[in-house]
Tab-separated table of C-alpha atoms and ligand atoms in Angstrom:
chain	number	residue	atom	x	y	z
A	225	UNK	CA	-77.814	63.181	-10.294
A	226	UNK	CA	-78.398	59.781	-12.467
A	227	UNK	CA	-80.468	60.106	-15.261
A	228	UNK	CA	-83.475	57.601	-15.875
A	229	UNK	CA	-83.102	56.432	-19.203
A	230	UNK	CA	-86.055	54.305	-20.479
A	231	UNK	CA	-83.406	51.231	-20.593
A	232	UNK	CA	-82.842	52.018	-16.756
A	233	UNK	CA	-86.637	52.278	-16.528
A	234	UNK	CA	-87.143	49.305	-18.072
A	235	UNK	CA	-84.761	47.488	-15.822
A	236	UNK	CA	-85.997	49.183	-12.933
A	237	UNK	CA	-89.446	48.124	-14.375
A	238	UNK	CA	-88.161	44.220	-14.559
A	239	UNK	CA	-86.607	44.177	-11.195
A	240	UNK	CA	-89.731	45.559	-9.786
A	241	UNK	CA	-91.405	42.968	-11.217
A	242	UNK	CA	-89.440	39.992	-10.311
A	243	UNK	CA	-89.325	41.279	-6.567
A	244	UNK	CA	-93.272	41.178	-6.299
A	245	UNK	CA	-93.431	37.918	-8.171
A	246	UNK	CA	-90.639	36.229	-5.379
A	247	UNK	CA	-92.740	38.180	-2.582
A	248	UNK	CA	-95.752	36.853	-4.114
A	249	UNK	CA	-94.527	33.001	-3.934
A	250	UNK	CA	-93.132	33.206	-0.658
A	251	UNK	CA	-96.189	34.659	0.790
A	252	UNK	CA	-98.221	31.496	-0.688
A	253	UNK	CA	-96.352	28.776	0.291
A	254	UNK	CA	-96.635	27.189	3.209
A	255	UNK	CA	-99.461	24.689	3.994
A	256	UNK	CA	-101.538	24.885	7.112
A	257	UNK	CA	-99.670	24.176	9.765
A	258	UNK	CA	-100.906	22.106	13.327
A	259	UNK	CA	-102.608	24.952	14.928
A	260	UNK	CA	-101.125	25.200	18.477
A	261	UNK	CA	-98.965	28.215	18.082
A	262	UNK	CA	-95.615	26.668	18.768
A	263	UNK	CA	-92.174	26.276	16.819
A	264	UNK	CA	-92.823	29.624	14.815
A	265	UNK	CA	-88.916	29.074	14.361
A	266	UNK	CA	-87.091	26.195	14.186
A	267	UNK	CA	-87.183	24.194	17.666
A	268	UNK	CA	-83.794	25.318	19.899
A	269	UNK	CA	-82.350	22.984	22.588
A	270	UNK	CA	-80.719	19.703	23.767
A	271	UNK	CA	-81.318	16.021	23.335
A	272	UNK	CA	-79.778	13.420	24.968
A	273	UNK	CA	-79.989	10.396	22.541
A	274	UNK	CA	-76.781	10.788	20.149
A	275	UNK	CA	-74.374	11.296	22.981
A	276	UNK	CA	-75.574	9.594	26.049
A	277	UNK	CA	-77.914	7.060	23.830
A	278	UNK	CA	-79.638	4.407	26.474
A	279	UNK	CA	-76.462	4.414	29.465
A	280	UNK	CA	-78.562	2.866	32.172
A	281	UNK	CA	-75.396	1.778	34.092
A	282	UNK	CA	-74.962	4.180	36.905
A	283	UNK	CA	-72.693	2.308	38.535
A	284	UNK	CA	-70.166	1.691	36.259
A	285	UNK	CA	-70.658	5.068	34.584
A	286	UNK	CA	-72.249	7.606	37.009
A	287	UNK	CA	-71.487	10.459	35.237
A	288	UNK	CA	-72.744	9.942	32.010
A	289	UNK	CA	-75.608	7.182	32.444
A	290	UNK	CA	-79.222	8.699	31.481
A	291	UNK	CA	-80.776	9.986	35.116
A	292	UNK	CA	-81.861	12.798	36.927
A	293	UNK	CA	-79.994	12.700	39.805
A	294	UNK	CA	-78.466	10.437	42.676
A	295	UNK	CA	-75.551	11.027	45.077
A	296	UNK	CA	-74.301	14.088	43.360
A	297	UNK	CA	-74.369	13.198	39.667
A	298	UNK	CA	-76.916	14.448	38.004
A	299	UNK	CA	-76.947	14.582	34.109
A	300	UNK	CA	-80.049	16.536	33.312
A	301	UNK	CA	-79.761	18.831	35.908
A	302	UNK	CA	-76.173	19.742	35.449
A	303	UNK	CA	-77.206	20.127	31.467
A	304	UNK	CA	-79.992	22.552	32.961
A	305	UNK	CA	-77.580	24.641	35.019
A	306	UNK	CA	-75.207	24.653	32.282
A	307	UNK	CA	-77.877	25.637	29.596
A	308	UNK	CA	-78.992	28.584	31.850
A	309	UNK	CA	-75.761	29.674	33.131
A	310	UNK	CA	-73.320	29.476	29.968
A	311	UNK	CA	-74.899	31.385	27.894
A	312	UNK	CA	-77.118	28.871	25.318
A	313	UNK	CA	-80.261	30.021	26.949
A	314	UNK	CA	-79.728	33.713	25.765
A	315	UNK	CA	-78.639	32.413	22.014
A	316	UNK	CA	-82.184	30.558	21.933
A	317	UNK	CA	-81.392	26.970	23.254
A	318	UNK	CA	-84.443	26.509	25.342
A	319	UNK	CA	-85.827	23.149	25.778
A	320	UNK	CA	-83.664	20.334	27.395
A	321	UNK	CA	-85.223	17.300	26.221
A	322	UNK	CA	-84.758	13.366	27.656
A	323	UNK	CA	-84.965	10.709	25.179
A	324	UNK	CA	-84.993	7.133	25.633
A	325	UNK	CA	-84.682	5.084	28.082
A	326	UNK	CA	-85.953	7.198	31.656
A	327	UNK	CA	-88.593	4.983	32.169
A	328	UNK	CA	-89.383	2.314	34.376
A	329	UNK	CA	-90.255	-1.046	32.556
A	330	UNK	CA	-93.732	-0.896	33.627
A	331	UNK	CA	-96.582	1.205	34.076
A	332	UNK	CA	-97.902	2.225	37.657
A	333	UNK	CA	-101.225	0.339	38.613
A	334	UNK	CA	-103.402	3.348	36.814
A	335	UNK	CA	-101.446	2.497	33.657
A	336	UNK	CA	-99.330	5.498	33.840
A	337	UNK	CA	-95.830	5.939	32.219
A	338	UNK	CA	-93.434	5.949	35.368
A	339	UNK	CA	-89.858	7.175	35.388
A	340	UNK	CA	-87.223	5.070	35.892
A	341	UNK	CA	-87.071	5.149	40.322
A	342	UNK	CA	-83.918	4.541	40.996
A	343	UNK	CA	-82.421	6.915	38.071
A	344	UNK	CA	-84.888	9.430	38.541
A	345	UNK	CA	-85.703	9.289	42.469
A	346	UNK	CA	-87.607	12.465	42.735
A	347	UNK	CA	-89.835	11.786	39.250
A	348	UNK	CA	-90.183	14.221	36.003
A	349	UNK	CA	-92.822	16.517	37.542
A	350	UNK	CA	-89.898	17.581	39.856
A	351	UNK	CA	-87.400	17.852	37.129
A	352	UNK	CA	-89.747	20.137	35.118
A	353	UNK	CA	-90.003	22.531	38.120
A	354	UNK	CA	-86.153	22.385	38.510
A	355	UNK	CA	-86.047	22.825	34.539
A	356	UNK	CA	-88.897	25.551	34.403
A	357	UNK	CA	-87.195	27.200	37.656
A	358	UNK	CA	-83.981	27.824	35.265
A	359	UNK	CA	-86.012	29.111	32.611
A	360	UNK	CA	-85.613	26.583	30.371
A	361	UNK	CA	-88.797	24.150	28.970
A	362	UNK	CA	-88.609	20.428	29.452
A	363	UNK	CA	-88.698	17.671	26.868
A	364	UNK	CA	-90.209	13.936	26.751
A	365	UNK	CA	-90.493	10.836	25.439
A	366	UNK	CA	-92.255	7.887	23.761
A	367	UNK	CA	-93.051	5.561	21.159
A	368	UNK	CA	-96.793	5.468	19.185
A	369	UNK	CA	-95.995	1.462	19.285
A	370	UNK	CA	-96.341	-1.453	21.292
A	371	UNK	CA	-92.860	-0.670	22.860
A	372	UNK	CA	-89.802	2.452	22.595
A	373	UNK	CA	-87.074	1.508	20.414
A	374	UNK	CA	-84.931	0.302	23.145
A	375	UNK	CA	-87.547	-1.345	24.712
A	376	UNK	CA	-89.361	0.678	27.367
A	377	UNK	CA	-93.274	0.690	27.451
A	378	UNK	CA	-94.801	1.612	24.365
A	379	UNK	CA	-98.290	4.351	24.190
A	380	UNK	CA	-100.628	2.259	22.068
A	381	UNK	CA	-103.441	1.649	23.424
A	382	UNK	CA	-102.575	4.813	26.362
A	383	UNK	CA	-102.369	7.908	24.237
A	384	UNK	CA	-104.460	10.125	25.770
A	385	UNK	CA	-103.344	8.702	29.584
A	386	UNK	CA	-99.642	9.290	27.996
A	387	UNK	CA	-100.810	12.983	27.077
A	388	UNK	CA	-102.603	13.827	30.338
A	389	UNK	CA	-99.551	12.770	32.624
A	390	UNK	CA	-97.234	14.566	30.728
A	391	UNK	CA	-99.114	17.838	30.802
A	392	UNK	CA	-99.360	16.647	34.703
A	393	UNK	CA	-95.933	16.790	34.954
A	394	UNK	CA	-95.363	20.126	32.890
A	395	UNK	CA	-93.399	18.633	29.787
A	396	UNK	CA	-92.983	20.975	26.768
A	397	UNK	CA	-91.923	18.855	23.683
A	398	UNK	CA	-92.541	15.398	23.242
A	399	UNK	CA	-90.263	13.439	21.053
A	400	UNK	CA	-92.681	10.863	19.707
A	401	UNK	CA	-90.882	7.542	17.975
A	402	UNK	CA	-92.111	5.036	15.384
A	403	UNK	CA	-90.839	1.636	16.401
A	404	UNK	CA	-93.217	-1.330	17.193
A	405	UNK	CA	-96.058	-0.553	15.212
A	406	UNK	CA	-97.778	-3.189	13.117
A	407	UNK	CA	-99.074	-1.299	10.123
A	408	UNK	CA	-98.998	2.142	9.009
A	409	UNK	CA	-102.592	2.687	9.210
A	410	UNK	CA	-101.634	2.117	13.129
A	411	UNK	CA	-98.849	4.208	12.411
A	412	UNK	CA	-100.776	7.149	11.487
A	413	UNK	CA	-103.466	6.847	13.312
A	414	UNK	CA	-101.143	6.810	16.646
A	415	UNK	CA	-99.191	10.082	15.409
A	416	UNK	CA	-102.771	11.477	14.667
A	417	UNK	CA	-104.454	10.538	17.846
A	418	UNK	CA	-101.484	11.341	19.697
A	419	UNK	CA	-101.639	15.075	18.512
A	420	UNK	CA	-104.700	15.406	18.782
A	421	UNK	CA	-104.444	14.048	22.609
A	422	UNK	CA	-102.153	17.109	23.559
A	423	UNK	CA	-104.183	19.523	22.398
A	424	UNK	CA	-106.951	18.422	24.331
A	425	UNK	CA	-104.617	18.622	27.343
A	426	UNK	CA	-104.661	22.725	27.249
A	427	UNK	CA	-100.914	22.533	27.758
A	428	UNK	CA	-98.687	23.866	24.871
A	429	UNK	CA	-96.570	20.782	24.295
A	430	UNK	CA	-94.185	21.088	21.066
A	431	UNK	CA	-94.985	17.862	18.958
A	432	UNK	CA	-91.907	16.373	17.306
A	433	UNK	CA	-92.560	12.844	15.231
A	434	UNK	CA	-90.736	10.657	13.338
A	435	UNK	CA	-93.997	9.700	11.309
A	436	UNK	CA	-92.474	10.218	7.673
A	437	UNK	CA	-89.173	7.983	8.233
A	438	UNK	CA	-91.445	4.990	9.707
A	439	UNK	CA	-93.586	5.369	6.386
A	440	UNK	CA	-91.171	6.213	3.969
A	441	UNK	CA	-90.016	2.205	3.408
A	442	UNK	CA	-94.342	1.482	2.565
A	443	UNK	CA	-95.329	4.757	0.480
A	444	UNK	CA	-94.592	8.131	0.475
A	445	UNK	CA	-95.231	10.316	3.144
A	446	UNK	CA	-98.233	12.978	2.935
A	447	UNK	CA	-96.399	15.693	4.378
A	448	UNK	CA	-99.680	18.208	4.238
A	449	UNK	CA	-101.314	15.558	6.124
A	450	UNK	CA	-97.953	15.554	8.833
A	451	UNK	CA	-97.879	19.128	9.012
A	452	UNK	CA	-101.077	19.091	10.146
A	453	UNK	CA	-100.433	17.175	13.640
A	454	UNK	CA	-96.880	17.544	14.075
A	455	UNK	CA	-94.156	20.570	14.775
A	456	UNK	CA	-91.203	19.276	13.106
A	457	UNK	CA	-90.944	15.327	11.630
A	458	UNK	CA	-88.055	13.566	11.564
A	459	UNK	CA	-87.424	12.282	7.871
A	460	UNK	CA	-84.312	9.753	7.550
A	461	UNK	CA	-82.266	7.519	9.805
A	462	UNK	CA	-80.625	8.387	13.016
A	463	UNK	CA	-77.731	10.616	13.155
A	464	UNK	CA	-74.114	9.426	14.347
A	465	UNK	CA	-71.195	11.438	15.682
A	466	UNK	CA	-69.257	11.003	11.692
A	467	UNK	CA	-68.857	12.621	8.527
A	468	UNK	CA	-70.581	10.210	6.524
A	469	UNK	CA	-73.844	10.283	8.310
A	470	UNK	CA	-74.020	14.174	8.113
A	471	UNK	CA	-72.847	13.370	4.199
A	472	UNK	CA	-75.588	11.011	4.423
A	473	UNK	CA	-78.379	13.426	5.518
A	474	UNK	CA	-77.822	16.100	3.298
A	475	UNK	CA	-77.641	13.968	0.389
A	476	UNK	CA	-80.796	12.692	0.949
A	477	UNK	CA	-82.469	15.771	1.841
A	478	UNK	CA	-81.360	17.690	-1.755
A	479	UNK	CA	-82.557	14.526	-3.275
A	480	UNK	CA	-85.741	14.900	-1.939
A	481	UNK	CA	-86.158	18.578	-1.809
A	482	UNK	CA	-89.218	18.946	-4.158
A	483	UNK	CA	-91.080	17.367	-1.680
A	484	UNK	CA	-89.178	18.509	1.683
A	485	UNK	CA	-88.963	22.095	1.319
A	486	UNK	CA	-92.698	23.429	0.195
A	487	UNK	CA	-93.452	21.365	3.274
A	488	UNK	CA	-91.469	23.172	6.303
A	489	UNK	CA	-92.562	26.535	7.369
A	490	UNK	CA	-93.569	28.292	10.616
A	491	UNK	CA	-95.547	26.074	12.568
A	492	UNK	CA	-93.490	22.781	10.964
A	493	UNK	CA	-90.192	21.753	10.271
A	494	UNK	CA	-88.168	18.702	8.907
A	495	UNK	CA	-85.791	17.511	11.399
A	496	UNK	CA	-82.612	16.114	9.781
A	497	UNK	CA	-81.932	15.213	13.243
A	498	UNK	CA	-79.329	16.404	16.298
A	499	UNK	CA	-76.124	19.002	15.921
A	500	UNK	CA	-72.926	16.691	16.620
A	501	UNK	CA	-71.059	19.471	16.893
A	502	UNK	CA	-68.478	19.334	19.920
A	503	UNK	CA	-67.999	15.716	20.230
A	504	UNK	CA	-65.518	13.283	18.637
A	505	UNK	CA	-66.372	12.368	14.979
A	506	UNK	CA	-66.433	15.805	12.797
A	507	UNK	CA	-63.589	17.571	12.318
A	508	UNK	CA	-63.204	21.504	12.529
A	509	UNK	CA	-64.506	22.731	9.089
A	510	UNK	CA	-66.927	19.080	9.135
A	511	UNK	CA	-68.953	21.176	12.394
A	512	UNK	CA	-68.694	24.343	10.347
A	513	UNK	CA	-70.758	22.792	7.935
A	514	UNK	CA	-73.019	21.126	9.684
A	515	UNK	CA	-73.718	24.341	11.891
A	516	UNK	CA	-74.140	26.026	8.288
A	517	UNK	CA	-76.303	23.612	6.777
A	518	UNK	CA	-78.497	22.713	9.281
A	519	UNK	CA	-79.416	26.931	9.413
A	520	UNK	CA	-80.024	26.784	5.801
A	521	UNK	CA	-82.443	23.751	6.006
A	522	UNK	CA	-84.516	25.766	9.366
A	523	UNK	CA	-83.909	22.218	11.193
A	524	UNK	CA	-84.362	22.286	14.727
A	525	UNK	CA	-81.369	22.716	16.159
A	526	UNK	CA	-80.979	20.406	18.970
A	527	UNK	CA	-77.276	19.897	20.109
A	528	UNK	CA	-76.510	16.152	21.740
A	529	UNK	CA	-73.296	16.844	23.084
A	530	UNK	CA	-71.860	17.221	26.633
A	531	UNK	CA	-71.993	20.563	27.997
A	532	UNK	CA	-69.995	19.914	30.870
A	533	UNK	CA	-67.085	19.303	28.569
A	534	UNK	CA	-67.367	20.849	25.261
A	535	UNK	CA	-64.081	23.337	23.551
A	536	UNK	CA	-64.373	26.652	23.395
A	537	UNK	CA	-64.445	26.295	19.362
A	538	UNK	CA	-67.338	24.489	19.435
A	539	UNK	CA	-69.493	26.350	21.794
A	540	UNK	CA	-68.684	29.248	19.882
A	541	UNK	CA	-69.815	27.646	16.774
A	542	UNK	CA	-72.981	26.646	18.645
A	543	UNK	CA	-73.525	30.037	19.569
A	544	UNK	CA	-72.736	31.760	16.723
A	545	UNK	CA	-75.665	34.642	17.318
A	546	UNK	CA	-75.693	35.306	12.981
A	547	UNK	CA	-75.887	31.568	12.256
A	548	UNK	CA	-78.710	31.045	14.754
A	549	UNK	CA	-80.675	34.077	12.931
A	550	UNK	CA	-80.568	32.480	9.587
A	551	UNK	CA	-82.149	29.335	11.683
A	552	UNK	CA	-84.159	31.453	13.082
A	553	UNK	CA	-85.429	33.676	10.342
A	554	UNK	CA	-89.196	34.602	11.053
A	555	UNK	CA	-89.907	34.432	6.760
A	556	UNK	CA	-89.852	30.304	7.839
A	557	UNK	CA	-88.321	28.837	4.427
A	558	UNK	CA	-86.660	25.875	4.556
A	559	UNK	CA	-83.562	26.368	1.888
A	560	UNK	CA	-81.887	23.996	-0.784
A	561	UNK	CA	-79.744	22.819	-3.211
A	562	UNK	CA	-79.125	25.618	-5.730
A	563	UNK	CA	-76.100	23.326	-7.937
A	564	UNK	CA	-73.798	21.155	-7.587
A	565	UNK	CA	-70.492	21.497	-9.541
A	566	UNK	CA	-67.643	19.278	-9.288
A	567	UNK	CA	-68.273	17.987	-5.590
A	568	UNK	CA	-69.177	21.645	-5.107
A	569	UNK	CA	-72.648	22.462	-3.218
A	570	UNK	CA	-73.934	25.795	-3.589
A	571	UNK	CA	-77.240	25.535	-1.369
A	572	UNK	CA	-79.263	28.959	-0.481
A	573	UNK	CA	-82.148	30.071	1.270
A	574	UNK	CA	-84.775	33.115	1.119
A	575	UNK	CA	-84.518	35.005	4.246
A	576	UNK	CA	-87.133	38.304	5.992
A	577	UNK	CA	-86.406	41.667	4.346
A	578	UNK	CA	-85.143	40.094	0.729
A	579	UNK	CA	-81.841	38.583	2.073
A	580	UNK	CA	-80.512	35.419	1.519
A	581	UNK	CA	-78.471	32.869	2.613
A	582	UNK	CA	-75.818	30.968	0.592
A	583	UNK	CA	-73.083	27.670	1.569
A	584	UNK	CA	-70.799	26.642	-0.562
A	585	UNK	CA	-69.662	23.149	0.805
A	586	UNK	CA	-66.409	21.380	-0.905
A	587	UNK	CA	-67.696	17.843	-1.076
A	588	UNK	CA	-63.890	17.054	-1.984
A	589	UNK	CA	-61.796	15.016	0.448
A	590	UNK	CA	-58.814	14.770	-1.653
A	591	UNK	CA	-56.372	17.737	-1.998
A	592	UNK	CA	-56.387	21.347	0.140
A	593	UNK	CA	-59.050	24.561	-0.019
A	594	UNK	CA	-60.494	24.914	-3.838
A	595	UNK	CA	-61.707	28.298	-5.112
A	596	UNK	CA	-65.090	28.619	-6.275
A	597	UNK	CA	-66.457	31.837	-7.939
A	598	UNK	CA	-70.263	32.663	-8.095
A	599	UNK	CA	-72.203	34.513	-10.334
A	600	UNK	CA	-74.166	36.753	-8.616
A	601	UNK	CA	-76.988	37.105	-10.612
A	602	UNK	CA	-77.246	32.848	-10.791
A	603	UNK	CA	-78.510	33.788	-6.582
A	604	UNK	CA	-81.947	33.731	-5.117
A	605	UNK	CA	-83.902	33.281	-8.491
A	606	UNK	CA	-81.668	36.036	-9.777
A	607	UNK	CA	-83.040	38.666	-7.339
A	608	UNK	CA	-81.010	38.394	-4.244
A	609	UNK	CA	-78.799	40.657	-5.538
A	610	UNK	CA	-80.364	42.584	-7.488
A	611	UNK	CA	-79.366	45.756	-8.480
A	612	UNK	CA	-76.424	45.309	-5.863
A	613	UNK	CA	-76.280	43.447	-2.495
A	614	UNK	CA	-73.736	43.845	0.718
A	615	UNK	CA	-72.104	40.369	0.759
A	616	UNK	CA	-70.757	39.284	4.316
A	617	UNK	CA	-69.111	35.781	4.904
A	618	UNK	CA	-70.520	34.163	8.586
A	619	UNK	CA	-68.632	30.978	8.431
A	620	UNK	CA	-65.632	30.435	8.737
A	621	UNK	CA	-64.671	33.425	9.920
A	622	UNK	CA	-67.256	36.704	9.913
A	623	UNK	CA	-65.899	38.965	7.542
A	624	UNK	CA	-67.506	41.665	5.211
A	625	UNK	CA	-66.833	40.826	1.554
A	626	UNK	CA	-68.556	44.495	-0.052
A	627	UNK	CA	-70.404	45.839	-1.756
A	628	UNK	CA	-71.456	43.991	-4.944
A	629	UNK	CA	-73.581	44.778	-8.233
A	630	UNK	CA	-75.752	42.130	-9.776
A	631	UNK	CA	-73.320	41.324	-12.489
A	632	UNK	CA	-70.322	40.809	-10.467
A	633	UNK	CA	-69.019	37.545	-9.063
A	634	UNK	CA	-67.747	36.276	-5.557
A	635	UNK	CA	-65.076	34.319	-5.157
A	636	UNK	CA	-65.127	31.543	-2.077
A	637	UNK	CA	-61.995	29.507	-0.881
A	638	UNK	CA	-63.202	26.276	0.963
A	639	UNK	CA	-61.285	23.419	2.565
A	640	UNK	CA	-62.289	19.793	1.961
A	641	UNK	CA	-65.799	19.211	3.560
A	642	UNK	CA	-66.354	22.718	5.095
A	643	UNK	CA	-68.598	24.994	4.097
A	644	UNK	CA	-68.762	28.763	3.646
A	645	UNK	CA	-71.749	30.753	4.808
A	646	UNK	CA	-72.578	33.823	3.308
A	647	UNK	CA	-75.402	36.317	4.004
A	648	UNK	CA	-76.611	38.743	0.876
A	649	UNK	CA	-78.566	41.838	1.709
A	650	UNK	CA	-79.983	43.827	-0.817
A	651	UNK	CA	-79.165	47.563	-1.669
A	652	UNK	CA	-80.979	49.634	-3.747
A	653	UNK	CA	-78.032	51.428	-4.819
A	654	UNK	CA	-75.566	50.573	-7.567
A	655	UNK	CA	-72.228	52.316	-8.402
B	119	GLA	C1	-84.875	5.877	17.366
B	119	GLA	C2	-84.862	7.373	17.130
B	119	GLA	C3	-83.660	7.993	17.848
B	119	GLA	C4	-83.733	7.682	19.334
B	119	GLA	C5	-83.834	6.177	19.544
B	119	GLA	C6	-84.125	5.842	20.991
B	119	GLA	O1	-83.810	5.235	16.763
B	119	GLA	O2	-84.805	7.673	15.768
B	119	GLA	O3	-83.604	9.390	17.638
B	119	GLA	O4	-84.832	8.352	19.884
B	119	GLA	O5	-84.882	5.602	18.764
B	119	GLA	O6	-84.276	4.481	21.202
């Protein structure tokens, strides 16, 4: 049997210590978050906007123009039947939400939103019960302005008639964009109103805003304020199907991070936006890393792809059940930018039951994989593996790495712009 020494004690002492002290902090962060009980976890679903964007030509393109159904083709539905029958429900992807452009250009004569007739014949409430009748939750939306950003009727002025018909018609989430406002006091005031408009409702509706990235160009956002009427907030510009937008997003997220991280937590997330993954622009290890990333910063993680056609790679990304766990960890801490080293990211997050999660993303896009070796004990504030943690890689390829003490190192291998995704859990033991 090992002997305690009083230098082991000590050490046992310190590590002790340092484990209550990162308990401690997480328990305190945090802010108060809106009080309806929803997106406990990061939101989990589908959006149509980055793939199917405002396609209102159903005759020249009937199978991917943005409607319900007519004469067989039927977008949303088929994405409904696909969500439920190929497996995304079980992973977690629940709500199918419709962005822009399903409405009709005018309201009906109560001043009502109105879908779209000839696109969506049946209306939304039906959709809903064909959505709800899969098991799945339905998504909406609108614009706090005078007008949607591609041009549809705006809810200023309507909010709480907006809020009322969409509880009417059994939405879940409503999407709620930033264009055609005149000042941000209107700004605000919409997004506030807005929220507080649901509530009153008595339906649980999942808020999502894009409050912060309409304010962001006038003053800086007051994200205790935003947490306190909205679900998850959408921070920077819209995401495209390349490389250099995802580049784009998570440069700007580490470089805000002081202020973006103590922010999310159950209750309220930043939303860096929809998963790309499984259409044209990112290559193999490019999805890797956005799959990787995106469960490291607890975004929402809603896919805008086609799941009628979509590889088998990429769906198996998507549903990669230990990825989606990190997402989904219940502790709620958004994670961040630990270093960055020679185009190297090392980016890591605190996750339930002392683990943590670490990427290591080559930044590089000159040359083949590069090796990068950690220092364990530079991890999770020095505790996340501390005395000893079992390492297992997720991404690429799931593979357990050991057992590890907390002076030891861990070498990575990672090919120009992908990422690898480890998990650390603590052990107690040490050789
Ligand atoms: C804005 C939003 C996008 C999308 C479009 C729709 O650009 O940021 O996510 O909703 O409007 O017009």
């Amino acid at each position: 049997m090992m002997r305690l020494t009083s230098r082991r004690l000590q050490r046992l002492g310190c590590v002790l210590a340092l484990r209550l002290m990162a308990l401690v902090l997480r328990e305190i962060s945090g802010a108060w978050a809106l009080d309806n009980g929803l997106a406990m976890t990061p939101t989990m679903g589908w959006l149509h906007w980055e793939r199917f964007m405002c396609n209102t030509n159903c005759k020249e393109e009937p199978d991917s123009c943005v409607r319900y159904r007519s004469f067989g083709e039927k977008l949303f539905m088929q994405m409904a039947d696909l969500m439920a029958s190929e497996g995304w429900k079980e992973v977690g992807y629940e709500y199918l939400c419709i962005d822009d452009c399903w409405m009709a250009p005018q309201r009906d004569s109560k001043g009502r939103l109105q879908a779209d007739p000839k696109r969506f014949p049946s209306g939304i409430r039906h959709l809903s019960n064909y959505v709800h009748s899969k098991g799945l939750k339905l998504g909406i939306y609108a614009d706090v302005g005078k007008k949607t950003c591609a041009g549809y009727p705006g809810s200023l002025g309507y909010y709480d008639i907006d809020a009322e018909t969409f509880a009417d018609w059994g939405v879940d989430l409503l999407k709620f964009d930033g264009c055609y406002c005149d000042t941000v006091e209107q700004l605000a005031d919409g997004y506030k109103h807005m929220s507080l408009a649901l509530n009153k409702t008595g339906r649980s509706i999942v808020y999502s805003c894009e409050w912060p990235l309409y304010m962001w160009p006038f003053q800086k956002p007051n994200y205790t304020e935003i947490r306190q009427y909205c679900n998850h907030w959408r921070n920077f510009g819209d995401i495209y199907d390349s490389w250099q937008s995802v580049k784009n997003i998570l440069a700007w997220t580490s470089s805000n991070q002081r202020t973006l991280v103590s922010a999310a937590g159950p209750g309220g997330w930043n939303d860096p936006d929809m998963l790309v993954i499984g259409n044209f622009g990112l290559s193999w290890d490019q999805q890797i890393t956005q799959m990787a990333l995106w469960a490291i910063m607890a975004a929402p993680l809603l896919m805008s792809n086609d799941l009628r056609h979509i590889s088998f790679q990429a769906k198996t990304l998507l549903q990669n059940k230990d990825v989606i766990a990190i997402n989904q960890d219940p502790l709620g801490k958004q994670g961040y930018l630990l270093r960055k080293e020679d185009s190297i990211e090392v980016w890591e997050r605190p996750l339930s039951n002392l683990a943590w999660a670490v990427a290591v993303v080559n930044l590089q896009e000159i040359g083949g994989p590069r090796s990068y070796t950690i220092s364990l004990a530079s991890l999770g504030q020095g505790v996340a593996c501390n005395p000893a943690c079992h390492i297992t890689e997720l991404l690429p390829v799931k593979t357990k790495l050991g057992f590890y003490e907390w002076t030891s190192y861990v070498k990575t291998r990672i090919n120009p712009t992908g990422t690898v995704l480890l998990q650390l859990k603590i052990s107690q033991t040490t050789f």
